Amino acid sequence: MSRLSPRPLPWNAHPRCVLRRSAAAALLLLAVSACYDDEPTGPGVRSRPAEPRLLVTGSVEMDIGDLGYGGVFVQDMNDAGQIVGNTSVNPGIDVGFFWEPGGEMELIAGGTEECEEVGDDVYCYWITGVGRAINDAGLATGWTEGGVYSGRAVYRWSRAGTSWGPGGGNAINDAGDAVGGAVLWTAQNATIPLGTLPGQWNTDAVRINNARQVTGTSGPRGFFWQNGSMQDLGTLGGTGTEPADMNEAGQVVGQSDLAGNAAFHAFLWTPGGGMVDLGTLGGASSRANAINAHGQ
């Protein structure tokens, strides 16, 4: 068995096909001998396009376009209005994109197929992509998935090119430090393990600020990490806490379980004051998704 190099994927190709070789000339036949009719599923793959693609600035609406099939999902936007996200290029298959005001949507991650030879057959697999976060310098991070080994590869992208590294590609600060999974991938290409909380597992960092403070989850618990030390955010009486955002002061918001785990409330956590229950607007549960520089 040998592995072939990735190649640009024709937009009308099926996500997974088997191409039969000619035994005499060892050439790929033009006809596809077997294709899977079911749409693929899994991370980075969605079954139907449904999201709007409008950017609203003040009273002006701009259509940011798509890459051929529709289904645009915006993941992040910086202060310059530059956007990253994922969009479909074929039914059920997403790639990572970059868009900026005055420009057109550009593919930055995924959109190729990777093939392997197995006897007389060549098996080809999509590589999908996600643009997850972008900083104010226009440096983006995210990941690709799929291919022959179905693994995830994390990238940093800019106009100068793409570099590949460890982690999960969830967030990036203005210096270019990226986090995701249990790793901080520095702008200098060093790898800093974040560790786990005592007795927990599966650390996943979701935010990093310009002070290199990191928040995320370790098992069901939320954490705050700085300078090699990980701190448990605590809970509102239940089992788990899920951070969603963090500002430059290290203030964290998200949701935390109440006693009995039947409901959860939005919380605000600060390095000096711990966790505060933000309550609800009358329902059983609530969640805080973002926090600004003023702690709002």
Coordinates of C-alpha atoms in Angstrom, one line a residue:
M1 CA 0.0 0.0 0.0
S2 CA 1.3 3.4 -0.9
R3 CA 0.1 6.9 -0.1
L4 CA -0.4 9.5 -2.8
S5 CA 0.1 13.2 -2.4
P6 CA -3.0 15.4 -1.8
R7 CA -4.4 17.1 -4.9
P8 CA -6.9 19.8 -5.5
L9 CA -10.4 18.4 -5.2
P10 CA -12.8 18.9 -8.1
W11 CA -15.9 20.4 -6.7
N12 CA -18.2 17.9 -8.3
A13 CA -16.3 14.9 -7.0
H14 CA -17.8 12.5 -4.6
P15 CA -16.3 12.6 -1.1
R16 CA -15.2 9.0 -1.2
C17 CA -14.7 6.9 -4.3
V18 CA -12.8 3.9 -5.4
L19 CA -11.1 4.1 -8.8
R20 CA -10.2 0.9 -10.6
R21 CA -6.8 0.6 -12.2
S22 CA -6.2 -1.0 -15.6
A23 CA -4.2 -4.2 -14.9
A24 CA -2.4 -4.0 -18.2
A25 CA -1.3 -0.4 -18.3
A26 CA -1.7 0.5 -14.6
L27 CA -3.7 3.6 -15.6
L28 CA -6.7 5.0 -13.8
L29 CA -9.9 4.4 -15.7
L30 CA -12.0 7.4 -16.3
A31 CA -15.1 5.7 -15.0
V32 CA -15.7 5.5 -11.3
S33 CA -16.3 1.9 -10.4
A34 CA -17.8 2.3 -6.9
C35 CA -18.9 5.4 -4.9
Y36 CA -20.6 5.6 -1.6
D37 CA -24.0 7.1 -2.0
D38 CA -24.4 8.2 1.7
E39 CA -23.3 11.6 2.7
P40 CA -20.4 11.6 5.1
T41 CA -20.8 12.6 8.7
G42 CA -18.4 13.8 11.5
P43 CA -16.5 16.9 12.7
G44 CA -16.4 19.6 10.0
V45 CA -19.1 18.0 8.0
R46 CA -22.7 19.2 7.8
S47 CA -25.6 17.7 6.0
R48 CA -27.2 20.8 4.5
P49 CA -26.5 24.5 4.1
A50 CA -28.7 26.8 6.1
E51 CA -26.8 29.6 7.5
P52 CA -27.1 33.3 6.3
R53 CA -24.0 34.9 4.8
L54 CA -24.6 38.6 5.5
L55 CA -22.2 40.9 7.3
V56 CA -24.0 43.8 8.9
T57 CA -22.0 47.0 9.7
G58 CA -24.1 49.8 11.0
S59 CA -26.9 50.0 8.4
V60 CA -25.0 48.4 5.6
E61 CA -25.4 44.7 4.7
M62 CA -22.7 42.9 2.6
D63 CA -23.0 39.4 1.2
I64 CA -19.7 37.7 1.9
G65 CA -20.4 35.0 -0.8
D66 CA -19.5 31.4 -0.7
L67 CA -17.2 28.9 -2.5
G68 CA -19.7 27.2 -4.7
Y69 CA -22.4 25.4 -2.7
G70 CA -23.5 27.8 0.0
G71 CA -23.9 27.0 3.7
V72 CA -21.6 29.6 5.3
F73 CA -20.8 29.4 9.0
V74 CA -18.9 32.4 10.4
Q75 CA -16.6 31.4 13.3
D76 CA -14.8 34.6 14.2
M77 CA -14.2 38.2 13.1
N78 CA -11.5 40.7 14.1
D79 CA -11.6 44.5 14.6
A80 CA -10.8 45.0 10.9
G81 CA -13.9 43.1 9.9
Q82 CA -11.9 40.1 8.6
I83 CA -13.8 36.9 8.9
V84 CA -13.0 33.2 9.1
G85 CA -15.3 30.2 9.2
N86 CA -16.3 27.2 7.1
T87 CA -18.4 26.8 4.0
S88 CA -19.6 23.9 1.8
V89 CA -17.9 23.1 -1.5
N90 CA -20.0 20.0 -2.1
P91 CA -23.0 18.6 -0.3
G92 CA -22.0 17.8 3.3
I93 CA -18.3 18.8 2.9
D94 CA -16.9 22.0 4.5
V95 CA -13.6 23.9 4.0
G96 CA -12.1 26.8 6.0
F97 CA -12.4 30.3 4.5
F98 CA -11.1 33.8 4.9
W99 CA -13.0 37.0 3.9
E100 CA -12.3 40.7 4.3
P101 CA -14.2 43.8 3.3
G102 CA -13.6 44.7 -0.3
G103 CA -12.5 41.2 -1.2
E104 CA -13.9 37.8 -2.1
M105 CA -14.1 34.7 0.0
E106 CA -10.9 32.6 -0.1
L107 CA -10.2 29.0 0.7
I108 CA -7.6 28.6 3.4
A109 CA -8.0 25.0 4.7
G110 CA -9.1 21.8 3.2
G111 CA -10.5 21.4 -0.3
T112 CA -8.2 18.6 -1.4
E113 CA -8.4 14.9 -1.7
E114 CA -5.8 12.4 -0.5
C115 CA -5.5 9.0 -2.1
E116 CA -4.0 5.6 -1.3
E117 CA -3.3 2.6 -3.4
V118 CA -4.6 -0.8 -2.2
G119 CA -3.8 -3.5 -4.7
D120 CA -5.4 -2.5 -8.0
D121 CA -7.6 0.1 -6.4
V122 CA -7.0 3.7 -5.5
Y123 CA -9.1 5.0 -2.5
C124 CA -9.6 8.8 -2.3
Y125 CA -10.8 10.8 0.7
W126 CA -11.8 14.4 1.2
I127 CA -9.8 16.7 3.4
T128 CA -12.2 19.1 5.1
G129 CA -11.3 22.3 6.9
V130 CA -12.4 24.9 9.4
G131 CA -11.3 28.5 10.0
R132 CA -11.8 28.8 13.7
A133 CA -10.3 32.1 14.9
I134 CA -8.5 35.2 13.6
N135 CA -6.5 37.9 15.5
D136 CA -6.3 41.6 14.8
A137 CA -3.2 41.1 12.6
G138 CA -5.1 38.9 10.2
L139 CA -3.5 35.7 11.5
A140 CA -6.0 32.8 11.5
T141 CA -6.0 29.4 13.1
G142 CA -8.1 26.3 12.7
W143 CA -7.8 22.7 11.5
T144 CA -8.2 20.2 8.7
E145 CA -9.5 16.7 9.0
G146 CA -9.9 13.6 6.9
G147 CA -7.6 12.2 4.3
V148 CA -6.1 8.7 4.3
Y149 CA -5.5 8.6 8.1
S150 CA -8.6 10.7 9.1
G151 CA -6.5 12.8 11.5
R152 CA -6.7 16.4 12.5
A153 CA -4.0 18.9 11.5
V154 CA -3.8 22.4 13.1
Y155 CA -2.6 25.4 11.1
R156 CA -1.8 29.1 11.3
W157 CA -2.6 31.0 8.2
S158 CA -1.7 34.5 6.9
R159 CA -1.1 36.1 3.6
A160 CA 2.6 35.1 4.0
G161 CA 1.6 31.4 4.1
T162 CA 0.5 28.5 6.2
S163 CA 2.4 26.8 9.0
W164 CA 1.4 23.5 10.8
G165 CA 1.6 22.7 14.4
P166 CA 0.1 20.9 17.5
G167 CA -3.0 21.5 19.5
G168 CA -6.6 22.1 18.5
G169 CA -6.7 25.4 16.7
N170 CA -9.5 26.9 18.8
A171 CA -8.2 30.4 19.5
I172 CA -5.3 32.8 18.8
N173 CA -4.1 36.0 20.4
D174 CA -2.6 39.1 18.8
A175 CA 1.0 37.7 19.2
G176 CA 0.1 34.6 17.2
D177 CA -0.1 32.1 20.2
A178 CA -2.7 29.5 19.4
V179 CA -4.5 27.1 21.8
G180 CA -6.7 24.1 21.5
G181 CA -6.7 20.7 23.1
A182 CA -4.1 20.4 25.9
V183 CA -1.5 22.6 24.1
L184 CA -0.4 26.2 23.7
W185 CA 1.4 26.5 20.4
T186 CA 3.5 29.7 20.7
A187 CA 4.2 32.2 17.9
Q188 CA 7.8 31.0 18.1
N189 CA 6.6 27.5 17.3
A190 CA 7.3 26.1 20.8
T191 CA 4.8 23.7 22.3
I192 CA 3.7 24.2 25.9
P193 CA 1.6 21.4 27.5
L194 CA -1.2 22.8 29.6
G195 CA -1.7 19.7 31.7
T196 CA -5.0 18.7 33.4
L197 CA -6.8 19.4 36.6
P198 CA -6.2 16.8 39.4
G199 CA -8.3 13.8 38.7
Q200 CA -9.5 15.1 35.3
W201 CA -8.8 14.3 31.7
N202 CA -9.1 15.6 28.1
T203 CA -8.1 19.2 28.5
D204 CA -9.5 21.5 25.7
A205 CA -8.4 25.1 25.7
V206 CA -10.9 27.5 24.1
R207 CA -9.6 31.0 24.6
I208 CA -6.2 32.7 25.0
N209 CA -5.7 36.5 25.7
N210 CA -2.6 38.7 25.1
A211 CA -1.3 38.0 28.5
R212 CA -1.1 34.2 27.6
Q213 CA -3.8 33.4 30.0
V214 CA -5.8 30.4 28.9
T215 CA -9.3 29.0 29.7
G216 CA -11.1 25.9 28.7
T217 CA -12.2 22.6 30.1
S218 CA -10.4 19.7 31.8
G219 CA -12.9 16.8 32.0
P220 CA -16.2 18.4 33.0
R221 CA -14.5 21.3 34.9
G222 CA -13.5 24.7 33.7
F223 CA -9.9 25.9 34.2
F224 CA -7.8 29.1 34.2
W225 CA -4.2 28.6 33.2
Q226 CA -1.3 31.1 33.5
N227 CA 2.5 30.6 33.5
G228 CA 2.3 26.8 33.8
S229 CA -0.3 26.7 36.6
M230 CA -3.8 25.5 36.1
Q231 CA -6.6 26.5 38.4
D232 CA -10.1 25.0 38.8
L233 CA -12.8 27.6 38.2
G234 CA -15.2 25.7 40.5
T235 CA -18.9 25.3 39.9
L236 CA -22.3 26.7 41.0
G237 CA -23.0 23.5 43.0
G238 CA -23.1 20.9 40.3
T239 CA -20.6 18.8 38.4
G240 CA -19.4 20.8 35.5
T241 CA -18.4 24.3 34.2
E242 CA -18.0 25.3 30.6
P243 CA -16.1 28.5 29.8
A244 CA -17.1 30.3 26.6
D245 CA -15.0 33.5 26.6
M246 CA -12.3 35.4 28.4
N247 CA -11.2 39.1 28.2
E248 CA -7.8 40.7 28.6
A249 CA -8.2 41.0 32.4
G250 CA -8.6 37.2 32.7
Q251 CA -12.3 37.4 33.5
V252 CA -14.1 34.3 32.2
V253 CA -17.8 33.7 31.4
G254 CA -19.8 30.6 30.4
Q255 CA -22.2 28.2 32.1
S256 CA -21.9 26.1 35.2
D257 CA -24.1 23.4 36.6
L258 CA -26.3 23.9 39.6
A259 CA -26.7 21.4 42.4
G260 CA -28.3 18.2 41.0
N261 CA -27.1 19.1 37.4
A262 CA -30.7 19.6 36.2
A263 CA -30.0 23.2 35.2
F264 CA -27.1 25.5 34.6
H265 CA -26.6 29.3 35.0
A266 CA -24.4 31.9 33.3
F267 CA -21.4 32.8 35.4
L268 CA -18.6 35.4 35.7
W269 CA -15.3 34.3 37.1
T270 CA -12.5 36.7 38.0
P271 CA -9.0 35.8 39.2
G272 CA -9.4 37.7 42.4
G273 CA -13.1 37.0 43.2
G274 CA -13.9 33.5 41.9
M275 CA -17.3 32.6 40.4
V276 CA -20.4 34.6 40.5
D277 CA -23.9 33.3 39.5
L278 CA -25.4 35.7 36.9
G279 CA -28.9 34.1 37.2
T280 CA -31.5 33.9 34.5
L281 CA -34.1 36.0 32.8
G282 CA -36.9 33.8 34.2
G283 CA -36.1 30.4 32.8
A284 CA -34.3 27.4 34.4
S285 CA -31.0 27.8 32.7
S286 CA -28.8 30.5 31.2
R287 CA -25.4 30.9 29.5
A288 CA -22.9 33.8 29.0
N289 CA -21.2 33.6 25.6
A290 CA -18.9 36.7 25.5
I291 CA -17.3 39.3 27.7
N292 CA -15.8 42.6 26.7
A293 CA -12.8 44.6 28.1
H294 CA -15.1 46.3 30.7
G295 CA -16.3 43.1 32.2
Q296 CA -19.7 43.3 30.5

